[in-house]
mmCIF file of C-alpha atoms in Angstrom:
data_model
loop_
_atom_site.group_PDB
_atom_site.id
_atom_site.type_symbol
_atom_site.label_atom_id
_atom_site.label_comp_id
_atom_site.label_asym_id
_atom_site.label_seq_id
_atom_site.Cartn_x
_atom_site.Cartn_y
_atom_site.Cartn_z
ATOM 1 C CA UNK O 27 -132.313 34.744 -37.476
ATOM 2 C CA UNK O 28 -128.781 33.746 -35.949
ATOM 3 C CA UNK O 29 -129.040 31.345 -33.211
ATOM 4 C CA UNK O 30 -126.860 32.216 -29.798
ATOM 5 C CA UNK O 31 -124.940 30.210 -26.978
ATOM 6 C CA UNK O 32 -124.133 31.847 -24.751
ATOM 7 C CA UNK O 33 -121.329 30.938 -22.309
ATOM 8 C CA UNK O 34 -121.374 31.932 -18.719
ATOM 9 C CA UNK O 35 -120.873 32.645 -15.222
ATOM 10 C CA UNK O 36 -123.776 32.889 -12.867
ATOM 11 C CA UNK O 37 -123.627 35.911 -10.429
ATOM 12 C CA UNK O 38 -126.241 38.563 -11.354
ATOM 13 C CA UNK O 39 -123.871 40.744 -13.830
ATOM 14 C CA UNK O 40 -123.574 37.332 -15.656
ATOM 15 C CA UNK O 41 -127.451 36.672 -15.752
ATOM 16 C CA UNK O 42 -128.583 40.372 -16.655
ATOM 17 C CA UNK O 43 -126.137 40.144 -19.608
ATOM 18 C CA UNK O 44 -127.434 36.590 -20.987
ATOM 19 C CA UNK O 45 -131.143 37.343 -20.271
ATOM 20 C CA UNK O 46 -131.089 40.974 -21.931
ATOM 21 C CA UNK O 47 -129.267 39.602 -25.181
ATOM 22 C CA UNK O 48 -132.270 37.002 -25.254
ATOM 23 C CA UNK O 49 -134.844 39.606 -25.019
ATOM 24 C CA UNK O 50 -133.730 40.827 -28.624
ATOM 25 C CA UNK O 51 -136.481 40.042 -31.328
ATOM 26 C CA UNK O 52 -133.532 40.003 -33.577
ATOM 27 C CA UNK O 53 -131.980 36.575 -33.205
ATOM 28 C CA UNK O 54 -132.604 33.885 -30.161
ATOM 29 C CA UNK O 55 -130.509 32.595 -27.907
ATOM 30 C CA UNK O 56 -130.679 28.635 -28.071
ATOM 31 C CA UNK O 57 -128.542 28.127 -24.769
ATOM 32 C CA UNK O 58 -126.656 29.749 -22.249
ATOM 33 C CA UNK O 59 -124.268 27.672 -20.463
ATOM 34 C CA UNK O 60 -123.816 29.061 -16.727
ATOM 35 C CA UNK O 61 -120.783 27.639 -14.715
ATOM 36 C CA UNK O 62 -121.972 27.318 -10.699
ATOM 37 C CA UNK O 63 -118.392 27.450 -8.721
ATOM 38 C CA UNK O 64 -118.517 25.387 -5.170
ATOM 39 C CA UNK O 65 -117.795 28.517 -3.580
ATOM 40 C CA UNK O 66 -117.505 32.439 -5.053
ATOM 41 C CA UNK O 67 -114.769 34.859 -4.287
ATOM 42 C CA UNK O 68 -115.617 36.593 -1.145
ATOM 43 C CA UNK O 69 -116.501 33.059 0.568
ATOM 44 C CA UNK O 70 -112.871 31.989 -0.697
ATOM 45 C CA UNK O 71 -111.521 35.087 0.908
ATOM 46 C CA UNK O 72 -113.702 34.784 4.258
ATOM 47 C CA UNK O 73 -112.710 31.178 4.835
ATOM 48 C CA UNK O 74 -109.190 32.414 4.929
ATOM 49 C CA UNK O 75 -109.426 35.698 6.755
ATOM 50 C CA UNK O 76 -113.052 36.942 7.776
ATOM 51 C CA UNK O 77 -111.836 40.633 7.997
ATOM 52 C CA UNK O 78 -109.862 40.971 5.242
ATOM 53 C CA UNK O 79 -110.886 44.224 3.318
ATOM 54 C CA UNK O 80 -111.872 42.589 0.107
ATOM 55 C CA UNK O 81 -114.790 41.434 1.877
ATOM 56 C CA UNK O 82 -116.104 44.330 1.735
ATOM 57 C CA UNK O 83 -115.246 45.099 -1.479
ATOM 58 C CA UNK O 84 -116.924 42.300 -3.131
ATOM 59 C CA UNK O 85 -120.151 42.465 -0.997
ATOM 60 C CA UNK O 86 -120.690 45.851 -1.595
ATOM 61 C CA UNK O 87 -119.973 45.231 -5.542
ATOM 62 C CA UNK O 88 -122.935 42.056 -5.340
ATOM 63 C CA UNK O 89 -125.329 44.564 -3.386
ATOM 64 C CA UNK O 90 -125.027 47.064 -5.956
ATOM 65 C CA UNK O 91 -125.579 44.834 -8.411
ATOM 66 C CA UNK O 92 -128.859 43.812 -7.071
ATOM 67 C CA UNK O 93 -129.543 48.012 -6.944
ATOM 68 C CA UNK O 94 -128.660 47.797 -10.602
ATOM 69 C CA UNK O 95 -129.822 44.689 -12.003
ATOM 70 C CA UNK O 96 -131.672 42.924 -9.347
ATOM 71 C CA UNK O 97 -135.237 44.769 -10.689
ATOM 72 C CA UNK O 98 -134.894 43.633 -14.260
ATOM 73 C CA UNK O 99 -133.525 39.486 -13.808
ATOM 74 C CA UNK O 100 -136.180 39.519 -11.138
ATOM 75 C CA UNK O 101 -139.534 40.715 -13.641
ATOM 76 C CA UNK O 102 -137.751 39.717 -17.608
ATOM 77 C CA UNK O 103 -139.209 36.197 -18.613
ATOM 78 C CA UNK O 104 -135.834 34.364 -18.941
ATOM 79 C CA UNK O 105 -135.823 33.148 -23.083
ATOM 80 C CA UNK O 106 -131.799 32.175 -23.099
ATOM 81 C CA UNK O 107 -132.575 28.588 -22.164
ATOM 82 C CA UNK O 108 -130.223 28.991 -19.165
ATOM 83 C CA UNK O 109 -128.556 24.939 -17.821
ATOM 84 C CA UNK O 110 -125.901 25.668 -14.622
ATOM 85 C CA UNK O 111 -122.932 22.871 -14.941
ATOM 86 C CA UNK O 112 -120.110 22.242 -12.479
ATOM 87 C CA UNK O 113 -117.104 25.348 -12.516
ATOM 88 C CA UNK O 114 -114.751 23.995 -15.437
ATOM 89 C CA UNK O 115 -116.981 21.755 -17.175
ATOM 90 C CA UNK O 116 -117.387 24.554 -19.898
ATOM 91 C CA UNK O 117 -114.475 22.453 -21.839
ATOM 92 C CA UNK O 118 -115.813 18.838 -20.875
ATOM 93 C CA UNK O 119 -116.648 16.519 -23.818
ATOM 94 C CA UNK O 120 -120.092 16.692 -22.556
ATOM 95 C CA UNK O 121 -120.776 20.064 -23.518
ATOM 96 C CA UNK O 122 -118.390 20.636 -26.039
ATOM 97 C CA UNK O 123 -120.240 18.005 -27.958
ATOM 98 C CA UNK O 124 -123.670 19.297 -26.990
ATOM 99 C CA UNK O 125 -122.683 22.559 -28.095
ATOM 100 C CA UNK O 126 -121.224 21.260 -31.008
ATOM 101 C CA UNK O 127 -124.442 19.210 -32.499
ATOM 102 C CA UNK O 128 -126.323 22.824 -31.288
ATOM 103 C CA UNK O 129 -124.173 24.672 -34.275
ATOM 104 C CA UNK O 130 -124.978 27.767 -32.920
ATOM 105 C CA UNK O 131 -124.094 31.423 -35.254
ATOM 106 C CA UNK O 132 -122.211 32.959 -33.091
ATOM 107 C CA UNK O 133 -120.694 31.910 -29.315
ATOM 108 C CA UNK O 134 -120.807 34.658 -26.283
ATOM 109 C CA UNK O 135 -118.700 33.945 -23.781
ATOM 110 C CA UNK O 136 -118.738 36.074 -20.481
ATOM 111 C CA UNK O 137 -116.965 35.151 -16.841
ATOM 112 C CA UNK O 138 -116.580 31.625 -18.097
ATOM 113 C CA UNK O 139 -113.438 29.973 -17.354
ATOM 114 C CA UNK O 140 -110.703 29.799 -20.058
ATOM 115 C CA UNK O 141 -111.866 28.038 -23.367
ATOM 116 C CA UNK O 142 -109.221 25.036 -23.985
ATOM 117 C CA UNK O 143 -111.571 22.525 -25.922
ATOM 118 C CA UNK O 144 -112.149 22.786 -29.626
ATOM 119 C CA UNK O 145 -114.799 24.930 -29.686
ATOM 120 C CA UNK O 146 -111.518 27.671 -30.195
ATOM 121 C CA UNK O 147 -111.016 25.513 -34.045
ATOM 122 C CA UNK O 148 -114.208 24.700 -34.513
ATOM 123 C CA UNK O 149 -116.018 27.878 -34.537
ATOM 124 C CA UNK O 150 -113.160 30.305 -35.270
ATOM 125 C CA UNK O 151 -114.825 33.568 -36.564
ATOM 126 C CA UNK O 152 -118.228 32.932 -34.482
ATOM 127 C CA UNK O 153 -116.774 32.811 -31.057
ATOM 128 C CA UNK O 154 -116.403 36.463 -29.548
ATOM 129 C CA UNK O 155 -115.299 37.003 -25.901
ATOM 130 C CA UNK O 156 -116.342 39.589 -23.602
ATOM 131 C CA UNK O 157 -112.916 41.155 -21.565
ATOM 132 C CA UNK O 158 -113.988 43.342 -19.029
ATOM 133 C CA UNK O 159 -110.830 45.294 -19.304
ATOM 134 C CA UNK O 160 -108.551 47.058 -22.311
ATOM 135 C CA UNK O 161 -107.123 44.806 -24.234
ATOM 136 C CA UNK O 162 -103.928 44.581 -24.941
ATOM 137 C CA UNK O 163 -103.479 47.386 -21.219
ATOM 138 C CA UNK O 164 -104.619 45.554 -19.325
ATOM 139 C CA UNK O 165 -105.278 41.366 -19.574
ATOM 140 C CA UNK O 166 -106.081 38.654 -16.954
ATOM 141 C CA UNK O 167 -107.862 39.060 -13.874
ATOM 142 C CA UNK O 168 -109.579 41.938 -12.158
ATOM 143 C CA UNK O 169 -108.416 43.831 -15.581
ATOM 144 C CA UNK O 170 -111.187 46.645 -13.914
ATOM 145 C CA UNK O 171 -110.025 46.815 -10.808
ATOM 146 C CA UNK O 172 -106.194 47.473 -11.102
ATOM 147 C CA UNK O 173 -106.836 50.676 -13.414
ATOM 148 C CA UNK O 174 -108.096 52.548 -10.715
ATOM 149 C CA UNK O 175 -104.676 50.903 -8.839
ATOM 150 C CA UNK O 176 -102.242 53.119 -11.041
ATOM 151 C CA UNK O 177 -104.065 55.984 -11.603
ATOM 152 C CA UNK O 178 -105.176 55.026 -15.309
ATOM 153 C CA UNK O 179 -109.395 55.627 -15.550
ATOM 154 C CA UNK O 180 -108.710 55.426 -19.445
ATOM 155 C CA UNK O 181 -107.805 51.779 -19.455
ATOM 156 C CA UNK O 182 -111.321 50.769 -17.729
ATOM 157 C CA UNK O 183 -113.705 49.162 -19.920
ATOM 158 C CA UNK O 184 -114.642 46.329 -22.257
ATOM 159 C CA UNK O 185 -113.307 44.488 -25.469
ATOM 160 C CA UNK O 186 -115.227 42.110 -27.444
ATOM 161 C CA UNK O 187 -112.385 40.248 -29.401
ATOM 162 C CA UNK O 188 -112.670 36.938 -31.668
ATOM 163 C CA UNK O 189 -111.603 34.358 -29.214
ATOM 164 C CA UNK O 190 -108.212 32.157 -28.890
ATOM 165 C CA UNK O 191 -106.224 30.099 -26.822
ATOM 166 C CA UNK O 192 -103.819 33.280 -25.662
ATOM 167 C CA UNK O 193 -105.058 34.935 -22.624
ATOM 168 C CA UNK O 194 -107.122 38.210 -23.546
ATOM 169 C CA UNK O 195 -105.030 38.202 -27.018
ATOM 170 C CA UNK O 196 -107.941 37.543 -29.497
ATOM 171 C CA UNK O 197 -108.506 40.208 -32.525
ATOM 172 C CA UNK O 198 -110.450 42.527 -31.176
ATOM 173 C CA UNK O 199 -113.926 43.558 -32.557
ATOM 174 C CA UNK O 200 -114.649 46.537 -30.304
ATOM 175 C CA UNK O 201 -113.784 48.317 -27.726
ATOM 176 C CA UNK O 202 -115.823 50.528 -25.066
ATOM 177 C CA UNK O 203 -115.590 52.969 -22.170
ATOM 178 C CA UNK O 204 -117.829 53.257 -19.418
ATOM 179 C CA UNK O 205 -119.894 56.407 -18.856
ATOM 180 C CA UNK O 206 -118.309 57.717 -15.423
ATOM 181 C CA UNK O 207 -119.918 60.887 -13.433
ATOM 182 C CA UNK O 208 -118.793 62.594 -10.209
ATOM 183 C CA UNK O 209 -119.114 60.906 -7.451
ATOM 184 C CA UNK O 210 -119.099 57.219 -8.946
ATOM 185 C CA UNK O 211 -117.795 54.260 -6.995
ATOM 186 C CA UNK O 212 -115.742 51.779 -8.557
ATOM 187 C CA UNK O 213 -119.351 49.165 -7.689
ATOM 188 C CA UNK O 214 -121.449 52.084 -9.935
ATOM 189 C CA UNK O 215 -119.186 52.324 -12.485
ATOM 190 C CA UNK O 216 -118.682 48.670 -13.355
ATOM 191 C CA UNK O 217 -122.133 47.769 -13.548
ATOM 192 C CA UNK O 218 -122.897 50.955 -15.925
ATOM 193 C CA UNK O 219 -120.269 49.120 -17.629
ATOM 194 C CA UNK O 220 -122.164 46.241 -18.067
ATOM 195 C CA UNK O 221 -125.174 47.831 -18.546
ATOM 196 C CA UNK O 222 -124.167 49.524 -21.197
ATOM 197 C CA UNK O 223 -121.687 46.881 -22.865
ATOM 198 C CA UNK O 224 -124.721 44.659 -23.217
ATOM 199 C CA UNK O 225 -126.681 47.364 -25.509
ATOM 200 C CA UNK O 226 -123.291 46.845 -27.572
ATOM 201 C CA UNK O 227 -122.867 43.093 -27.443
ATOM 202 C CA UNK O 228 -126.901 43.473 -29.028
ATOM 203 C CA UNK O 229 -125.380 45.233 -32.015
ATOM 204 C CA UNK O 230 -122.524 43.349 -32.677
ATOM 205 C CA UNK O 231 -124.331 40.063 -32.984
ATOM 206 C CA UNK O 232 -127.133 41.812 -35.201
ATOM 207 C CA UNK O 233 -124.141 42.846 -37.330
ATOM 208 C CA UNK O 234 -122.240 40.534 -37.154
ATOM 209 C CA UNK O 235 -121.788 39.966 -40.405
ATOM 210 C CA UNK O 236 -121.732 43.643 -41.732
ATOM 211 C CA UNK O 237 -118.424 44.596 -38.945
ATOM 212 C CA UNK O 238 -115.180 46.010 -40.392
ATOM 213 C CA UNK O 239 -112.101 44.097 -39.518
ATOM 214 C CA UNK O 240 -110.206 46.104 -37.413
ATOM 215 C CA UNK O 241 -106.425 47.188 -37.350
ATOM 216 C CA UNK O 242 -104.819 46.055 -34.350
ATOM 217 C CA UNK O 243 -103.619 48.386 -31.720
ATOM 218 C CA UNK O 244 -99.645 49.502 -31.975
ATOM 219 C CA UNK O 245 -98.764 49.831 -28.675
ATOM 220 C CA UNK O 246 -95.657 49.718 -26.518
ATOM 221 C CA UNK O 247 -95.274 46.649 -24.686
ATOM 222 C CA UNK O 248 -94.098 48.067 -21.630
ATOM 223 C CA UNK O 249 -97.189 49.757 -20.638
ATOM 224 C CA UNK O 250 -99.123 46.189 -21.271
ATOM 225 C CA UNK O 251 -99.732 44.671 -18.124
ATOM 226 C CA UNK O 252 -100.995 41.367 -16.876
ATOM 227 C CA UNK O 253 -102.497 41.027 -13.642
ATOM 228 C CA UNK O 254 -103.237 37.020 -11.882
ATOM 229 C CA UNK O 255 -105.644 36.345 -9.006
ATOM 230 C CA UNK O 256 -103.044 36.557 -6.424
ATOM 231 C CA UNK O 257 -102.114 40.144 -7.449
ATOM 232 C CA UNK O 258 -106.115 40.705 -5.975
ATOM 233 C CA UNK O 259 -104.588 41.526 -2.348
ATOM 234 C CA UNK O 260 -105.869 43.253 0.778
ATOM 235 C CA UNK O 261 -103.308 46.106 0.436
ATOM 236 C CA UNK O 262 -104.323 46.370 -3.303
ATOM 237 C CA UNK O 263 -108.098 46.656 -2.109
ATOM 238 C CA UNK O 264 -107.469 49.337 0.809
ATOM 239 C CA UNK O 265 -105.094 50.954 -1.819
ATOM 240 C CA UNK O 266 -107.540 51.376 -4.281
ATOM 241 C CA UNK O 267 -110.197 53.016 -1.794
ATOM 242 C CA UNK O 268 -107.270 55.637 -1.095
ATOM 243 C CA UNK O 269 -107.078 56.550 -4.611
ATOM 244 C CA UNK O 270 -111.271 57.387 -4.755
ATOM 245 C CA UNK O 271 -110.691 59.285 -1.397
ATOM 246 C CA UNK O 272 -108.195 61.644 -3.299
ATOM 247 C CA UNK O 273 -110.395 62.611 -6.026
ATOM 248 C CA UNK O 274 -109.294 60.241 -8.971
ATOM 249 C CA UNK O 275 -112.591 60.398 -10.600
ATOM 250 C CA UNK O 276 -112.233 64.383 -10.202
ATOM 251 C CA UNK O 277 -108.836 64.611 -12.057
ATOM 252 C CA UNK O 278 -109.745 62.099 -14.771
ATOM 253 C CA UNK O 279 -113.253 63.994 -15.646
ATOM 254 C CA UNK O 280 -111.201 67.415 -15.651
ATOM 255 C CA UNK O 281 -108.133 65.797 -17.651
ATOM 256 C CA UNK O 282 -110.897 62.702 -19.637
ATOM 257 C CA UNK O 283 -109.412 63.535 -23.375
ATOM 258 C CA UNK O 284 -105.763 64.334 -23.130
ATOM 259 C CA UNK O 285 -105.920 61.136 -20.859
ATOM 260 C CA UNK O 286 -108.314 58.843 -23.138
ATOM 261 C CA UNK O 287 -105.656 59.890 -26.313
ATOM 262 C CA UNK O 288 -102.726 58.380 -24.416
ATOM 263 C CA UNK O 289 -104.758 54.721 -24.699
ATOM 264 C CA UNK O 290 -106.302 54.074 -28.287
ATOM 265 C CA UNK O 291 -108.876 51.942 -28.794
ATOM 266 C CA UNK O 292 -110.811 50.288 -31.308
ATOM 267 C CA UNK O 293 -114.315 51.211 -32.106
ATOM 268 C CA UNK O 294 -115.801 49.449 -34.925
ATOM 269 C CA UNK O 295 -117.243 51.932 -37.261
ATOM 270 C CA UNK O 296 -119.914 48.734 -38.379
ATOM 271 C CA UNK O 297 -121.676 49.874 -34.873
ATOM 272 C CA UNK O 298 -122.625 53.495 -35.513
#
C-alpha cells in the first residue's frame, strides 16, 4: 500500500482534500503538514480597508466552502495525521528532515508555501503539485480568478504536475476543467472543481505507477499569463462581478466546445 505525505494549508478546502484522500482504502496518508498563517488574506485586507470589495468576496468564498465541505469535514474520521505548522515552515530543516525520514512513496502539495528545499530533488518524480489553474495559460496567484476577468473560462481548472523550482512550470501529469452550470457563481464553480479534483487526485495516487508520460502543451508564449498577489485588487474584484452580471457563464456555455479548443489541455489516458 502506498504511503502518502500531504503538504497543504488549513482552510476548509485544504482540510477537505487531505481528509478525503485519507479516507481512501487504496493508500495511507502517513502525515499531513498544514501551514497556519498568522493572518488570512481577508484579515490582511481588512486591516488596510474594511470597506474593500475583496473582503466581501473572500467572506463569500469562506461561506460557500462551509456549504460545500463543512458537513463532510465535520463528520469524516480524520485519518490524515495532521501536523499544524507556521506559514513557511514547510521549508524548515526540521520539517524537511521529518519528511525525508518518513520516506513516502508520493508527496502531494496543495496550497502550501513554494517548496524551496532539498525535497524537490530527493523526491523527484514522486512529488505532485496540485495547481488551481490551467498551466501554462495561467500561473502564479488566483489563477482561477483572473480567467473570469479576461472572459477566458476555458482556462479555469486544475493542473496536476511534477513539481520543480519554477512557478507552476513542472511537467504536467493531468489537467481538468470544472463542471459549470447556468447560474453558477465563481465560488460554486471553484468549490465544485475542488470536489471533482479530489476524486481525480485519488485516482492519480492509485494509478501513479501506470501514468502515461504526457507531451508538453505547445502554446504561444504571449497568451500565457502570470499573476501576483498585488494584482488581486479591489478594482479587479469589481470587474469580475461585472462580468458575471453581463452573462459570461451563458456566453461560455453557448460556445463551450469551440472556446475550449482554443486552450487545449492534457488528459492522462491512464485515468479513464
